[in-house]
Structures are given as C-alpha cells and as structure tokens.
Amino acid sequence: MTESHWTTTTTTQFDGERYGIGLPWKSTSIKLPCNRELSLKRFFTNERRIMKGSHTARKYEETICQYVRDGHAKKIASGDGGTMGRVWYLPRHAVWNSKRKMLRVVYDASAKQQGTSLNQCLLKGPDYLTNFCGVLLCFRQKKIPISADVERMYHQVRVKREDRSALRFLWRSSGSALLPETYEMHVHVFGGGLVAVSVCMPCDEQP
C-alpha cells in the first residue's frame, strides 16, 4: 500500500474527541457476499465453548456490554441493511490472558464466505512496529527509560460511518433463549490484518 493510494482513497476525520478513518479497501467496486449464516454457526459454536467456563463467560459478556456502554458498538435495527455490498459479520472468540487477568475479544477477519474474506478485501500496510534491537539500543541513550502504552489503542480510532456495516457481529446475553441480535462496531477492532498498525498511523501523525 503506497502513501499516494492512501491519501487519495482514504480520509481522516476528527470529531473534536476522536479521529476516525475508513477501512483501507483494495477497490471501490468490492461487493462482499452475505456471510451471516456462517457467522451465526460460529457464534453458536463459540457460545457453547465459552459457557463451559463460567468465569470466562462472565468476563466475555462484561467486555461486550462495555463496548456498548463506551459507544464502541451499537445494536442495529432489524431493517438496517447497511452499506450496499459492504456488509460483513465478523466471527469472534475470546482469548484469556492469565498473567494479566484480562480477556480480549479477537475478531476473525480471515473467515471465508464463497472464497472471500474481509482481510482479502483490505490493503495491508507496512509494519510500523519498532524493531526489538532498536528498543534495546534506545534504552542505552538516557539514564532513565520511560515506557507507556495506549489503552485499547484500536478502540481509540473510530470507523467511518459508511464502513461500519463491514464490522458487524452477532450477540445475545448468556443464557438467553432469544436469537442473537446484530451489533456494529464503531471503532477499529483487534483481529488479524484487519487492525494493521497502518490503519491507526495516519491518526497518530496528525498535529
């Protein structure tokens, strides 16, 4: 992905609180196939697996509910068809970090429907991660090293409205007998090439 392609096809917006940027589509003519049934099957499989551990199930539900409270995700009305040709349901699973006592929801953007995945439709940018050897050398430059981390980095960057329907997912509360409802992410998500650092980089470069 070149800088010229990025600047001519993608715009960065600032709403006074957060930066927002669209998904880096390979082409403006991309039409995604309907993968709701595939995502629904994955949802039920994942739900059965998570319910085997009550602690994981509770933390998983807390995480999704937190998304909604923070405005990172929103429930979609049944008649909302989304952007034509750009609707995609992301399967997801939970990864538990026992050392940090933290659960992370990972979205599977590589899941295929009719031979197509969301990742295949998006450009993959260069790796902006700092080389480990470079990090070690930087620690020798000054007497006191300082390290910092941006909490939920990808969730700090909003997704343009017209691209949000490509980040849909299915969800229902634990133990519910109702059919899963459709939600839509309003921020970038963690999962494979979908959250390449290049997506967030243009926002970091703003003055």
mmCIF file of C-alpha atoms in Angstrom:
data_model
loop_
_atom_site.group_PDB
_atom_site.id
_atom_site.type_symbol
_atom_site.label_atom_id
_atom_site.label_comp_id
_atom_site.label_asym_id
_atom_site.label_seq_id
_atom_site.Cartn_x
_atom_site.Cartn_y
_atom_site.Cartn_z
ATOM 1 C CA MET A 1 0.000 0.000 0.000
ATOM 2 C CA THR A 2 1.534 3.299 -1.067
ATOM 3 C CA GLU A 3 1.114 6.658 0.649
ATOM 4 C CA SER A 4 -0.388 8.142 -2.534
ATOM 5 C CA HIS A 5 -3.060 5.425 -2.682
ATOM 6 C CA TRP A 6 -3.892 6.006 0.974
ATOM 7 C CA THR A 7 -4.227 9.776 0.647
ATOM 8 C CA THR A 8 -6.394 9.571 -2.485
ATOM 9 C CA THR A 9 -8.811 6.876 -1.278
ATOM 10 C CA THR A 10 -8.999 7.396 2.497
ATOM 11 C CA THR A 11 -9.824 10.452 4.570
ATOM 12 C CA THR A 12 -9.053 11.078 8.227
ATOM 13 C CA GLN A 13 -11.718 12.882 10.243
ATOM 14 C CA PHE A 14 -11.683 14.469 13.708
ATOM 15 C CA ASP A 15 -14.966 14.979 15.553
ATOM 16 C CA GLY A 16 -13.475 17.042 18.368
ATOM 17 C CA GLU A 17 -12.915 13.973 20.534
ATOM 18 C CA ARG A 18 -11.523 11.146 18.408
ATOM 19 C CA TYR A 19 -10.029 10.597 14.999
ATOM 20 C CA GLY A 20 -11.911 8.452 12.523
ATOM 21 C CA ILE A 21 -10.743 6.680 9.409
ATOM 22 C CA GLY A 22 -12.276 4.267 6.919
ATOM 23 C CA LEU A 23 -11.236 0.715 6.171
ATOM 24 C CA PRO A 24 -8.438 0.508 3.550
ATOM 25 C CA TRP A 25 -10.397 -1.185 0.748
ATOM 26 C CA LYS A 26 -8.424 -2.557 -2.179
ATOM 27 C CA SER A 27 -11.072 -1.314 -4.582
ATOM 28 C CA THR A 28 -14.172 0.863 -4.501
ATOM 29 C CA SER A 29 -16.043 -1.790 -6.509
ATOM 30 C CA ILE A 30 -15.736 -4.582 -3.921
ATOM 31 C CA LYS A 31 -19.004 -6.413 -3.178
ATOM 32 C CA LEU A 32 -18.955 -8.668 -0.127
ATOM 33 C CA PRO A 33 -21.034 -11.881 -0.156
ATOM 34 C CA CYS A 34 -23.566 -12.442 2.620
ATOM 35 C CA ASN A 35 -21.877 -14.388 5.428
ATOM 36 C CA ARG A 36 -24.472 -14.058 8.182
ATOM 37 C CA GLU A 37 -25.262 -17.793 8.302
ATOM 38 C CA LEU A 38 -21.568 -18.657 8.579
ATOM 39 C CA SER A 39 -21.135 -16.149 11.395
ATOM 40 C CA LEU A 40 -24.260 -17.479 13.137
ATOM 41 C CA LYS A 41 -22.876 -21.040 13.138
ATOM 42 C CA ARG A 42 -19.567 -19.791 14.512
ATOM 43 C CA PHE A 43 -21.454 -17.828 17.167
ATOM 44 C CA PHE A 44 -23.290 -20.898 18.492
ATOM 45 C CA THR A 45 -20.082 -22.967 18.489
ATOM 46 C CA ASN A 46 -18.206 -20.254 20.353
ATOM 47 C CA GLU A 47 -21.083 -19.749 22.792
ATOM 48 C CA ARG A 48 -21.128 -23.446 23.745
ATOM 49 C CA ARG A 49 -17.361 -23.434 24.271
ATOM 50 C CA ILE A 50 -17.366 -20.291 26.405
ATOM 51 C CA MET A 51 -20.289 -21.446 28.555
ATOM 52 C CA LYS A 52 -18.148 -24.358 29.778
ATOM 53 C CA GLY A 53 -16.234 -21.857 31.904
ATOM 54 C CA SER A 54 -18.496 -19.590 33.979
ATOM 55 C CA HIS A 55 -15.711 -17.097 34.732
ATOM 56 C CA THR A 56 -14.796 -16.729 31.051
ATOM 57 C CA ALA A 57 -18.465 -16.401 30.085
ATOM 58 C CA ARG A 58 -18.980 -13.649 32.658
ATOM 59 C CA LYS A 59 -15.882 -11.704 31.582
ATOM 60 C CA TYR A 60 -16.827 -12.137 27.922
ATOM 61 C CA GLU A 61 -20.288 -10.695 28.489
ATOM 62 C CA GLU A 62 -18.852 -7.845 30.563
ATOM 63 C CA THR A 63 -16.490 -6.980 27.708
ATOM 64 C CA ILE A 64 -19.255 -6.848 25.085
ATOM 65 C CA CYS A 65 -21.503 -4.797 27.383
ATOM 66 C CA GLN A 66 -18.605 -2.420 27.998
ATOM 67 C CA TYR A 67 -18.266 -1.946 24.234
ATOM 68 C CA VAL A 68 -21.892 -0.816 24.098
ATOM 69 C CA ARG A 69 -21.621 1.480 27.139
ATOM 70 C CA ASP A 70 -18.496 3.132 25.746
ATOM 71 C CA GLY A 71 -20.117 3.689 22.361
ATOM 72 C CA HIS A 72 -17.672 1.309 20.668
ATOM 73 C CA ALA A 73 -20.531 -0.913 19.489
ATOM 74 C CA LYS A 74 -24.215 -0.332 18.822
ATOM 75 C CA LYS A 75 -27.196 -2.628 18.333
ATOM 76 C CA ILE A 76 -28.584 -2.393 14.802
ATOM 77 C CA ALA A 77 -32.284 -2.201 13.972
ATOM 78 C CA SER A 78 -33.620 -5.200 12.036
ATOM 79 C CA GLY A 79 -34.358 -3.079 8.967
ATOM 80 C CA ASP A 80 -30.892 -1.528 8.727
ATOM 81 C CA GLY A 81 -29.343 -3.074 5.620
ATOM 82 C CA GLY A 82 -26.038 -1.220 5.936
ATOM 83 C CA THR A 83 -23.892 -0.005 3.059
ATOM 84 C CA MET A 84 -24.744 -1.950 -0.101
ATOM 85 C CA GLY A 85 -22.095 -4.577 -0.841
ATOM 86 C CA ARG A 86 -20.170 -3.730 2.325
ATOM 87 C CA VAL A 87 -21.982 -5.788 4.971
ATOM 88 C CA TRP A 88 -19.900 -8.398 6.796
ATOM 89 C CA TYR A 89 -20.448 -10.343 10.012
ATOM 90 C CA LEU A 90 -17.231 -10.948 11.930
ATOM 91 C CA PRO A 91 -16.918 -14.248 13.824
ATOM 92 C CA ARG A 92 -15.038 -13.795 17.075
ATOM 93 C CA HIS A 93 -13.609 -15.670 20.033
ATOM 94 C CA ALA A 94 -12.207 -14.887 23.454
ATOM 95 C CA VAL A 95 -8.532 -15.060 24.401
ATOM 96 C CA TRP A 96 -7.820 -15.150 28.133
ATOM 97 C CA ASN A 97 -4.508 -13.742 29.377
ATOM 98 C CA SER A 98 -3.987 -15.494 32.720
ATOM 99 C CA LYS A 99 -0.908 -13.410 33.559
ATOM 100 C CA ARG A 100 -2.676 -10.058 33.142
ATOM 101 C CA LYS A 101 -6.082 -11.420 34.232
ATOM 102 C CA MET A 102 -7.587 -9.911 31.103
ATOM 103 C CA LEU A 103 -9.920 -11.179 28.394
ATOM 104 C CA ARG A 104 -9.541 -9.964 24.824
ATOM 105 C CA VAL A 105 -12.173 -10.364 22.120
ATOM 106 C CA VAL A 106 -10.482 -11.293 18.829
ATOM 107 C CA TYR A 107 -12.356 -10.929 15.543
ATOM 108 C CA ASP A 108 -11.706 -13.405 12.735
ATOM 109 C CA ALA A 109 -11.434 -11.246 9.618
ATOM 110 C CA SER A 110 -9.872 -14.189 7.731
ATOM 111 C CA ALA A 111 -13.047 -16.309 7.841
ATOM 112 C CA LYS A 112 -14.157 -17.005 4.261
ATOM 113 C CA GLN A 113 -17.546 -16.986 2.585
ATOM 114 C CA GLN A 114 -17.638 -18.197 -1.028
ATOM 115 C CA GLY A 115 -13.845 -17.959 -1.096
ATOM 116 C CA THR A 116 -13.807 -14.354 0.147
ATOM 117 C CA SER A 117 -12.700 -12.951 3.497
ATOM 118 C CA LEU A 118 -12.770 -9.383 4.768
ATOM 119 C CA ASN A 119 -8.983 -9.359 5.109
ATOM 120 C CA GLN A 120 -8.628 -10.250 1.427
ATOM 121 C CA CYS A 121 -10.592 -7.122 0.502
ATOM 122 C CA LEU A 122 -8.417 -4.771 2.555
ATOM 123 C CA LEU A 123 -4.972 -3.395 1.854
ATOM 124 C CA LYS A 124 -2.182 -4.485 4.145
ATOM 125 C CA GLY A 125 0.134 -1.673 5.163
ATOM 126 C CA PRO A 126 3.800 -1.744 6.172
ATOM 127 C CA ASP A 127 4.870 -2.879 9.627
ATOM 128 C CA TYR A 128 5.445 0.206 11.788
ATOM 129 C CA LEU A 129 6.338 -1.768 14.905
ATOM 130 C CA THR A 130 9.703 -0.812 16.332
ATOM 131 C CA ASN A 131 12.484 -3.353 15.906
ATOM 132 C CA PHE A 132 13.287 -5.059 19.218
ATOM 133 C CA CYS A 133 17.003 -4.384 18.848
ATOM 134 C CA GLY A 134 16.162 -0.723 18.275
ATOM 135 C CA VAL A 135 14.193 -0.668 21.523
ATOM 136 C CA LEU A 136 17.143 -2.093 23.456
ATOM 137 C CA LEU A 137 19.503 0.476 21.942
ATOM 138 C CA CYS A 138 17.139 3.318 22.860
ATOM 139 C CA PHE A 139 17.276 2.198 26.485
ATOM 140 C CA ARG A 140 21.006 2.970 26.464
ATOM 141 C CA GLN A 141 20.604 6.569 25.299
ATOM 142 C CA LYS A 142 19.358 8.077 28.577
ATOM 143 C CA LYS A 143 19.755 7.381 32.269
ATOM 144 C CA ILE A 144 16.054 6.809 32.945
ATOM 145 C CA PRO A 145 13.866 4.884 30.461
ATOM 146 C CA ILE A 146 10.126 5.526 30.292
ATOM 147 C CA SER A 147 7.608 3.141 28.791
ATOM 148 C CA ALA A 148 3.949 3.888 28.043
ATOM 149 C CA ASP A 149 1.016 2.150 26.429
ATOM 150 C CA VAL A 150 -2.155 3.445 24.770
ATOM 151 C CA GLU A 151 -5.058 1.642 26.420
ATOM 152 C CA ARG A 152 -7.165 -0.236 23.850
ATOM 153 C CA MET A 153 -5.309 1.515 21.063
ATOM 154 C CA TYR A 154 -7.513 0.363 18.198
ATOM 155 C CA HIS A 155 -10.649 1.386 20.053
ATOM 156 C CA GLN A 156 -9.383 4.970 20.174
ATOM 157 C CA VAL A 157 -9.898 5.302 16.404
ATOM 158 C CA ARG A 158 -13.427 5.482 15.019
ATOM 159 C CA VAL A 159 -14.572 3.845 11.782
ATOM 160 C CA LYS A 160 -16.203 5.994 9.101
ATOM 161 C CA ARG A 161 -19.980 5.573 9.121
ATOM 162 C CA GLU A 162 -20.162 4.016 5.638
ATOM 163 C CA ASP A 163 -17.688 1.261 6.624
ATOM 164 C CA ARG A 164 -19.240 0.249 9.941
ATOM 165 C CA SER A 165 -21.576 -2.318 8.368
ATOM 166 C CA ALA A 166 -18.465 -4.337 7.429
ATOM 167 C CA LEU A 167 -17.756 -4.733 11.156
ATOM 168 C CA ARG A 168 -20.989 -6.346 12.305
ATOM 169 C CA PHE A 169 -21.253 -9.178 14.812
ATOM 170 C CA LEU A 170 -23.944 -11.291 16.465
ATOM 171 C CA TRP A 171 -24.567 -11.296 20.198
ATOM 172 C CA ARG A 172 -27.011 -12.287 22.918
ATOM 173 C CA SER A 173 -26.693 -12.355 26.696
ATOM 174 C CA SER A 174 -25.553 -15.538 28.418
ATOM 175 C CA GLY A 175 -28.404 -17.982 28.958
ATOM 176 C CA SER A 176 -30.780 -16.084 26.674
ATOM 177 C CA ALA A 177 -33.170 -18.164 24.552
ATOM 178 C CA LEU A 178 -33.681 -15.306 22.097
ATOM 179 C CA LEU A 179 -31.992 -15.262 18.709
ATOM 180 C CA PRO A 180 -28.696 -13.333 18.583
ATOM 181 C CA GLU A 181 -29.054 -9.670 17.651
ATOM 182 C CA THR A 182 -26.905 -7.694 15.233
ATOM 183 C CA TYR A 183 -24.358 -5.204 16.523
ATOM 184 C CA GLU A 184 -21.986 -2.934 14.661
ATOM 185 C CA MET A 185 -18.539 -1.770 15.750
ATOM 186 C CA HIS A 186 -17.953 1.986 15.571
ATOM 187 C CA VAL A 187 -14.224 1.649 16.291
ATOM 188 C CA HIS A 188 -11.468 -0.458 14.771
ATOM 189 C CA VAL A 189 -11.169 -3.981 16.128
ATOM 190 C CA PHE A 190 -8.474 -6.478 17.023
ATOM 191 C CA GLY A 191 -8.166 -9.453 14.696
ATOM 192 C CA GLY A 192 -5.590 -10.394 12.092
ATOM 193 C CA GLY A 193 -4.673 -7.999 9.298
ATOM 194 C CA LEU A 194 -7.837 -6.014 9.933
ATOM 195 C CA VAL A 195 -6.057 -3.904 12.524
ATOM 196 C CA ALA A 196 -2.712 -3.415 10.845
ATOM 197 C CA VAL A 197 -0.848 -0.575 12.525
ATOM 198 C CA SER A 198 -1.053 1.347 9.252
ATOM 199 C CA VAL A 199 -4.779 1.908 9.896
ATOM 200 C CA CYS A 200 -4.024 3.875 13.052
ATOM 201 C CA MET A 201 -0.804 5.515 11.880
ATOM 202 C CA PRO A 202 -2.367 8.418 9.922
ATOM 203 C CA CYS A 203 -4.226 9.452 13.067
ATOM 204 C CA ASP A 204 -1.011 9.385 15.118
ATOM 205 C CA GLU A 205 0.647 11.688 12.610
ATOM 206 C CA GLN A 206 -1.944 14.443 12.999
ATOM 207 C CA PRO A 207 -0.661 17.595 14.790
#
